[in-house]
Short mmCIF file of C-alpha atoms and ligand atoms in Angstrom, two decimals:
data_model
loop_
_atom_site.label_atom_id
_atom_site.label_comp_id
_atom_site.label_asym_id
_atom_site.label_seq_id
_atom_site.Cartn_x
_atom_site.Cartn_y
_atom_site.Cartn_z
CA UNK A 1 -7.07 13.15 10.87
CA UNK A 2 -4.26 12.15 13.24
CA UNK A 3 -1.03 10.81 11.80
CA UNK A 4 0.23 7.22 11.76
CA UNK A 5 1.43 6.06 15.17
CA UNK A 6 4.14 3.44 14.85
CA UNK A 7 3.84 0.57 17.31
CA UNK A 8 6.08 0.81 20.35
CA UNK A 9 9.05 -1.56 20.70
CA UNK A 10 7.15 -3.20 23.60
CA UNK A 11 4.14 -3.88 21.35
CA UNK A 12 6.38 -5.34 18.63
CA UNK A 13 8.16 -7.56 21.18
CA UNK A 14 4.82 -8.68 22.66
CA UNK A 15 3.59 -9.64 19.16
CA UNK A 16 6.63 -11.80 18.45
CA UNK A 17 6.56 -13.46 21.88
CA UNK A 18 2.81 -13.98 22.25
CA UNK A 19 1.74 -14.33 18.60
CA UNK A 20 -0.65 -11.39 18.75
CA UNK A 21 -0.98 -7.84 19.99
CA UNK A 22 -4.14 -5.78 20.48
CA UNK A 23 -3.54 -2.11 19.70
CA UNK A 24 -6.56 -0.05 20.73
CA UNK A 25 -5.88 3.20 18.84
CA UNK A 26 -4.48 2.47 15.38
CA UNK A 27 -7.33 4.43 13.76
CA UNK A 28 -9.58 7.23 14.83
CA UNK A 29 -13.07 5.71 14.65
CA UNK A 30 -13.86 8.39 12.01
CA UNK A 31 -11.18 6.86 9.70
CA UNK A 32 -13.43 3.80 9.38
CA UNK A 33 -16.63 5.78 8.70
CA UNK A 34 -16.30 5.80 4.86
CA UNK A 35 -16.02 1.98 4.84
CA UNK A 36 -18.98 1.56 7.21
CA UNK A 37 -21.02 3.97 5.04
CA UNK A 38 -20.10 2.23 1.77
CA UNK A 39 -20.92 -1.24 3.15
CA UNK A 40 -24.28 0.09 4.34
CA UNK A 41 -24.99 1.62 0.93
CA UNK A 42 -23.95 -1.62 -0.79
CA UNK A 43 -26.46 -3.54 1.33
CA UNK A 44 -29.14 -1.04 0.25
CA UNK A 45 -28.19 -1.33 -3.44
CA UNK A 46 -28.15 -5.14 -3.42
CA UNK A 47 -31.39 -5.33 -1.38
CA UNK A 48 -33.10 -3.03 -3.91
CA UNK A 49 -31.95 -5.38 -6.68
CA UNK A 50 -33.52 -8.31 -4.80
CA UNK A 51 -36.70 -6.30 -4.31
CA UNK A 52 -36.85 -5.43 -8.03
CA UNK A 53 -36.52 -9.16 -8.75
CA UNK A 54 -39.52 -9.80 -6.48
CA UNK A 55 -37.43 -11.61 -3.87
CA UNK A 56 -38.07 -9.35 -0.89
CA UNK A 57 -40.67 -6.84 0.24
CA UNK A 58 -39.22 -4.80 3.12
CA UNK A 59 -35.84 -3.13 2.63
CA UNK A 60 -35.59 -2.11 6.30
CA UNK A 61 -34.08 1.16 5.12
CA UNK A 62 -34.92 2.83 8.40
CA UNK A 63 -32.32 0.65 10.14
CA UNK A 64 -28.69 1.65 10.56
CA UNK A 65 -25.57 -0.25 9.48
CA UNK A 66 -25.43 -2.20 12.72
CA UNK A 67 -28.96 -3.63 12.29
CA UNK A 68 -30.28 -3.60 8.68
CA UNK A 69 -28.61 -6.79 7.40
CA UNK A 70 -29.77 -8.75 10.47
CA UNK A 71 -33.40 -7.72 9.79
CA UNK A 72 -33.09 -8.71 6.10
CA UNK A 73 -31.61 -12.07 7.14
CA UNK A 74 -34.42 -12.61 9.70
CA UNK A 75 -37.02 -12.03 6.95
CA UNK A 76 -35.31 -14.44 4.57
CA UNK A 77 -32.25 -16.51 5.31
CA UNK A 78 -31.77 -17.03 1.57
CA UNK A 79 -31.60 -13.28 0.87
CA UNK A 80 -29.41 -12.79 3.93
CA UNK A 81 -26.92 -15.35 2.59
CA UNK A 82 -26.87 -13.68 -0.84
CA UNK A 83 -26.10 -10.32 0.80
CA UNK A 84 -23.44 -11.73 3.12
CA UNK A 85 -21.68 -13.59 0.32
CA UNK A 86 -21.79 -10.44 -1.81
CA UNK A 87 -20.05 -8.42 0.93
CA UNK A 88 -17.60 -11.00 2.23
CA UNK A 89 -14.81 -10.22 -0.23
CA UNK A 90 -14.35 -13.88 -1.06
CA UNK A 91 -12.43 -14.18 -4.33
CA UNK A 92 -11.86 -11.16 -6.52
CA UNK A 93 -15.48 -10.48 -7.36
CA UNK A 94 -16.34 -9.80 -3.74
CA UNK A 95 -16.54 -6.41 -2.11
CA UNK A 96 -13.61 -4.29 -3.31
CA UNK A 97 -14.81 -0.69 -3.26
CA UNK A 98 -12.31 2.19 -3.00
CA UNK A 99 -13.27 2.59 0.69
CA UNK A 100 -12.03 -0.98 1.30
CA UNK A 101 -8.75 -0.30 -0.49
CA UNK A 102 -8.32 2.93 1.51
CA UNK A 103 -8.35 0.94 4.76
CA UNK A 104 -6.00 -1.75 3.36
CA UNK A 105 -3.50 0.87 2.16
CA UNK A 106 -4.07 3.30 5.04
CA UNK A 107 -0.78 4.82 6.28
CA UNK A 108 -1.77 3.99 9.88
CA UNK A 109 -2.24 0.33 8.97
CA UNK A 110 0.98 0.19 6.98
CA UNK A 111 2.91 1.78 9.86
CA UNK A 112 1.63 -0.99 12.17
CA UNK A 113 2.32 -3.95 9.88
CA UNK A 114 5.63 -2.43 8.76
CA UNK A 115 6.80 -2.35 12.39
CA UNK A 116 5.78 -5.99 12.93
CA UNK A 117 7.27 -7.26 9.67
CA UNK A 118 10.38 -5.10 10.04
CA UNK A 119 10.22 -3.77 6.48
CA UNK A 120 8.70 -1.00 4.40
CA UNK A 121 8.39 -3.33 1.37
CA UNK A 122 4.84 -4.45 2.02
CA UNK A 123 2.58 -6.78 0.09
CA UNK A 124 -1.12 -7.00 0.89
CA UNK A 125 -3.16 -10.02 0.01
CA UNK A 126 -6.55 -10.19 -1.64
CA UNK A 127 -7.37 -12.70 1.05
CA UNK A 128 -9.24 -10.18 3.14
CA UNK A 129 -12.72 -10.79 4.46
CA UNK A 130 -15.64 -8.62 5.52
CA UNK A 131 -17.44 -10.33 8.40
CA UNK A 132 -20.91 -9.35 9.48
CA UNK A 133 -21.50 -11.62 12.47
CA UNK A 134 -25.26 -11.53 12.88
CA UNK A 135 -26.91 -11.56 16.31
CA UNK A 136 -28.12 -14.82 17.81
CA UNK A 137 -27.32 -17.19 14.92
CA UNK A 138 -24.48 -19.65 14.58
CA UNK A 139 -23.36 -18.33 11.18
CA UNK A 140 -20.11 -16.42 11.51
CA UNK A 141 -18.87 -18.41 14.48
CA UNK A 142 -15.38 -19.45 13.40
CA UNK A 143 -13.79 -22.65 14.78
CA UNK A 144 -10.18 -22.94 15.98
CA UNK A 145 -7.72 -22.57 13.11
CA UNK A 146 -4.43 -21.00 12.08
CA UNK A 147 -4.56 -18.86 8.96
CA UNK A 148 -1.68 -20.97 7.63
CA UNK A 149 -4.16 -23.84 7.48
CA UNK A 150 -5.63 -22.07 4.43
CA UNK A 151 -2.30 -21.20 2.79
CA UNK A 152 0.09 -23.21 0.65
CA UNK A 153 2.57 -25.27 2.69
CA UNK A 154 5.65 -23.48 1.33
CA UNK A 155 4.57 -20.40 3.32
CA UNK A 156 4.27 -22.18 6.68
CA UNK A 157 7.59 -20.82 7.92
CA UNK A 158 7.04 -17.27 6.67
CA UNK A 159 5.35 -14.48 8.62
CA UNK A 160 2.03 -13.21 7.28
CA UNK A 161 0.34 -10.70 9.57
CA UNK A 162 -3.43 -10.86 9.95
CA UNK A 163 -4.93 -7.54 10.99
CA UNK A 164 -8.40 -7.92 12.45
CA UNK A 165 -10.18 -4.57 12.33
CA UNK A 166 -13.52 -4.28 14.13
CA UNK A 167 -15.96 -1.78 12.63
CA UNK A 168 -17.87 -1.76 15.96
CA UNK A 169 -16.53 -2.26 19.49
CA UNK A 170 -15.81 -6.02 19.58
CA UNK A 171 -16.72 -7.56 22.94
CA UNK A 172 -17.22 -10.97 24.52
CA UNK A 173 -20.96 -10.42 24.17
CA UNK A 174 -20.91 -9.79 20.42
CA UNK A 175 -18.40 -12.55 19.60
CA UNK A 176 -14.89 -11.15 19.47
CA UNK A 177 -12.02 -13.57 18.84
CA UNK A 178 -10.31 -15.95 21.25
CA UNK A 179 -6.56 -16.37 20.78
CA UNK A 180 -4.18 -19.06 22.02
CA UNK A 181 -1.03 -17.17 23.06
CA UNK A 182 2.54 -18.35 22.40
CA UNK A 183 1.31 -21.26 20.26
CA UNK A 184 2.57 -19.61 17.04
CA UNK A 185 6.11 -20.76 17.77
CA UNK A 186 5.23 -24.37 16.92
CA UNK A 187 4.19 -25.99 13.66
CA UNK A 188 0.95 -25.69 11.74
CA UNK A 189 -1.47 -28.03 13.54
CA UNK A 190 -3.59 -30.62 11.74
CA UNK A 191 -6.77 -29.02 10.43
CA UNK A 192 -9.88 -30.88 9.34
CA UNK A 193 -12.44 -29.88 6.76
CA UNK A 194 -16.14 -29.83 7.60
CA UNK A 195 -16.19 -27.18 10.35
CA UNK A 196 -19.07 -24.74 10.84
CA UNK A 197 -20.03 -23.02 7.54
CA UNK A 198 -17.29 -24.88 5.66
CA UNK A 199 -14.43 -23.49 7.75
CA UNK A 200 -11.31 -25.53 8.49
CA UNK A 201 -11.09 -26.61 12.12
CA UNK A 202 -8.38 -27.74 14.54
CA UNK A 203 -9.87 -30.31 16.92
CA UNK A 204 -9.28 -29.55 20.61
CA UNK A 205 -6.92 -32.53 20.89
CA UNK A 206 -4.81 -31.21 17.99
CA UNK A 207 -4.48 -27.70 19.45
CA UNK A 208 -0.92 -26.88 20.47
CA UNK A 209 -2.10 -25.86 23.94
CA UNK A 210 -5.06 -26.09 26.31
CA UNK A 211 -7.91 -23.98 24.85
CA UNK A 212 -8.68 -22.83 28.42
CA UNK A 213 -5.50 -20.73 28.15
CA UNK A 214 -7.06 -18.66 25.35
CA UNK A 215 -7.16 -14.89 25.74
CA UNK A 216 -10.26 -12.92 24.83
CA UNK A 217 -9.39 -10.42 22.11
CA UNK A 218 -11.93 -7.68 22.87
CA UNK A 219 -11.01 -4.62 20.82
CA UNK A 220 -12.59 -1.17 20.50
CA UNK A 221 -13.52 0.31 17.13
CA UNK A 222 -10.36 2.06 15.92
CA UNK A 223 -8.21 -0.73 17.33
CA UNK A 224 -6.58 -3.64 15.51
CA UNK A 225 -5.85 -7.21 16.64
CA UNK A 226 -2.59 -8.19 14.95
CA UNK A 227 -1.86 -11.96 14.75
CA UNK A 228 0.62 -14.22 13.01
CA UNK A 229 -0.44 -16.84 10.45
CA UNK A 230 0.39 -19.61 12.96
CA UNK A 231 -1.57 -18.09 15.86
CA UNK A 232 -4.53 -20.37 16.70
CA UNK A 233 -7.75 -18.38 17.02
CA UNK A 234 -11.49 -18.80 16.87
CA UNK A 235 -14.54 -16.67 17.49
CA UNK A 236 -17.70 -17.14 19.52
CA UNK A 237 -21.41 -16.38 18.94
CA UNK A 238 -22.88 -12.91 18.89
CA UNK A 239 -25.30 -12.68 21.83
CA UNK A 240 -25.88 -8.92 21.41
CA UNK A 241 -28.67 -7.21 19.48
CA UNK A 242 -26.44 -5.71 16.81
CA UNK A 243 -24.17 -6.97 14.05
CA UNK A 244 -20.51 -7.48 14.92
CA UNK A 245 -18.90 -6.02 11.80
CA UNK A 246 -15.20 -6.57 11.17
CA UNK A 247 -12.70 -6.86 8.34
CA UNK A 248 -9.57 -8.99 8.45
CA UNK A 249 -6.63 -8.04 6.25
CA UNK A 250 -3.35 -9.83 5.51
CA UNK A 251 0.16 -8.50 4.81
CA UNK A 252 3.63 -9.92 4.28
CA UNK A 253 7.11 -8.72 3.38
CA UNK A 254 7.70 -8.43 -0.38
CA UNK A 255 10.42 -11.07 0.13
CA UNK A 256 7.84 -13.72 1.08
CA UNK A 257 6.46 -15.65 -1.95
CA UNK A 258 3.71 -13.65 -3.67
CA UNK A 259 2.15 -13.09 -7.10
CA UNK A 260 2.70 -9.32 -7.40
CA UNK A 261 2.98 -8.51 -11.12
CA UNK A 262 1.73 -11.96 -12.22
CA UNK A 263 -1.45 -12.23 -14.24
CA UNK A 264 -3.37 -15.41 -15.02
CA UNK A 265 -3.09 -14.74 -18.75
CA UNK A 266 -3.41 -18.17 -20.26
CA UNK A 267 -7.09 -18.71 -19.72
CA UNK A 268 -8.86 -21.37 -21.70
CA UNK A 269 -12.39 -21.01 -23.07
CA UNK A 270 -13.89 -21.83 -19.66
CA UNK A 271 -11.88 -19.09 -18.00
CA UNK A 272 -9.64 -21.64 -16.31
CA UNK A 273 -6.00 -20.65 -15.95
CA UNK A 274 -3.65 -23.45 -16.94
CA UNK A 275 -2.51 -25.62 -14.06
CA UNK A 276 1.11 -24.57 -14.46
CA UNK A 277 0.17 -21.05 -13.43
CA UNK A 278 -1.20 -22.24 -10.13
CA UNK A 279 1.11 -25.17 -9.58
CA UNK A 280 4.44 -23.56 -10.45
CA UNK A 281 4.28 -20.11 -11.99
CA UNK A 282 2.23 -18.57 -9.22
CA UNK A 283 4.01 -19.28 -5.97
CA UNK A 284 1.89 -16.99 -3.79
CA UNK A 285 0.90 -18.18 -0.33
CA UNK A 286 -2.70 -18.19 -1.56
CA UNK A 287 -2.41 -18.46 -5.36
CA UNK A 288 -6.08 -18.06 -6.35
CA UNK A 289 -6.13 -14.43 -5.24
CA UNK A 290 -4.05 -11.45 -6.36
CA UNK A 291 -1.38 -9.90 -4.15
CA UNK A 292 -0.44 -6.25 -4.52
CA UNK A 293 2.36 -3.98 -3.36
CA UNK A 294 1.01 -1.42 -0.87
CA UNK A 295 4.20 0.12 0.48
CA UNK A 296 7.72 0.48 -0.86
CA UNK A 297 10.68 2.69 -0.13
CA UNK A 298 12.72 1.01 -2.88
CA UNK A 299 10.20 1.16 -5.74
CA UNK A 300 7.46 3.59 -4.74
CA UNK A 301 6.37 3.87 -8.39
CA UNK A 302 5.24 0.21 -8.25
CA UNK A 303 2.86 0.73 -5.35
CA UNK A 304 -0.62 -0.37 -6.44
CA UNK A 305 -3.29 2.20 -7.23
CA UNK A 306 -6.95 1.56 -6.56
CA UNK A 307 -7.60 1.00 -10.29
CA UNK A 308 -4.93 -1.69 -10.49
CA UNK A 309 -6.13 -3.33 -7.25
CA UNK A 310 -9.65 -3.59 -8.71
CA UNK A 311 -8.39 -4.87 -12.09
CA UNK A 312 -6.20 -7.53 -10.45
CA UNK A 313 -9.00 -8.76 -8.21
CA UNK A 314 -11.46 -8.90 -11.08
CA UNK A 315 -9.00 -10.69 -13.42
CA UNK A 316 -8.15 -13.33 -10.82
CA UNK A 317 -11.84 -13.76 -10.14
CA UNK A 318 -12.44 -14.82 -13.73
CA UNK A 319 -10.14 -17.82 -13.30
CA UNK A 320 -11.10 -21.06 -11.64
CA UNK A 321 -7.91 -22.34 -10.06
CA UNK A 322 -7.40 -25.95 -9.10
CA UNK A 323 -5.58 -24.80 -5.99
CA UNK A 324 -7.35 -25.70 -2.77
CA UNK A 325 -5.70 -25.45 0.61
CA UNK A 326 -8.26 -28.00 1.76
CA UNK A 327 -6.55 -30.83 -0.12
CA UNK A 328 -3.78 -30.64 2.44
CA UNK A 329 -6.07 -31.78 5.25
CA UNK A 330 -8.01 -34.92 6.24
CA UNK A 331 -11.69 -34.73 5.41
CA UNK A 332 -14.39 -34.09 7.97
CA UNK A 333 -14.11 -33.39 11.67
O1 LIG B 1 -13.98 -12.47 12.60
C1 LIG B 1 -14.02 -13.58 13.14
O2 LIG B 1 -14.94 -13.90 13.89
C2 LIG B 1 -12.94 -14.58 12.89
C3 LIG B 1 -11.83 -14.00 12.08
C4 LIG B 1 -10.81 -14.98 11.67
O3 LIG B 1 -10.88 -16.14 11.95
C5 LIG B 1 -9.68 -14.52 10.89
O4 LIG B 1 -9.53 -13.32 10.68
O5 LIG B 1 -8.86 -15.38 10.47
#
């Protein structure tokens, strides 16, 4: 295993000026193999559960990680959706295996985000997503947005770094991202609800710049696309024959509002945390999900272990917060 390569000063400057930087060799592709393998095994386990429940006949076990889920989805869209939602990582109950945590807390990843954030006191967010973009269907196409569109307004002016990590080579053909450069220096644009698959969307006329100026963020496996929370981006359809797998992870300085160390303790009988916890007590940029310390020179003993990561995600998942970033935006595109 090679060691962590810090980003060069040129890459850090590029990120701050352009709002993104594509670094092709953060990981060795083999560093991502355990996560690919675990996701593949999880698909097998969940598909066997569906088969035992009489919901599907063919497990397509002969197919590799880059194809099996697409075949299951082709056989039954309903089963495909169940599997995708199970893997997505949405809310604490989603995919949070040790192999996922190992990528989030990987020294190579922390070296990269540490350089961009200018600190070793690093908080990772539970707002990470696993994205299997299936071939030849619209699902997984993500409309123009800024990640800040999903966060609480008090974090608009803070820097939260999104790290988009392809688990296959991401190309124009398989639907890599498009990024609007230099637009992160302005405000958070107006988003609307009602985009494809429930995503928030910035209408073309509300984009801070001409979408024809977008750059195509192709990125090899092992690379990372780093973006700011105010960088407008979207992604296009997958016209290839295989799944475009990726994970997107989010980090911030420990000085930016977060809920490290906070637990939604006061749950009522329905498992609902009291409003005060989400309205005032929990000031995180995305309060419904647990943040955790992943790097610290000052208090290394507080750095989160896998067991605590899992417990925090699962505890937050049992609550049903009132918080919704969507309430900030006008309804429907
Ligand atoms: O993976 C994609 O296609 C889009 C990712 C994205 O929008 C994000 O990471 O915020």
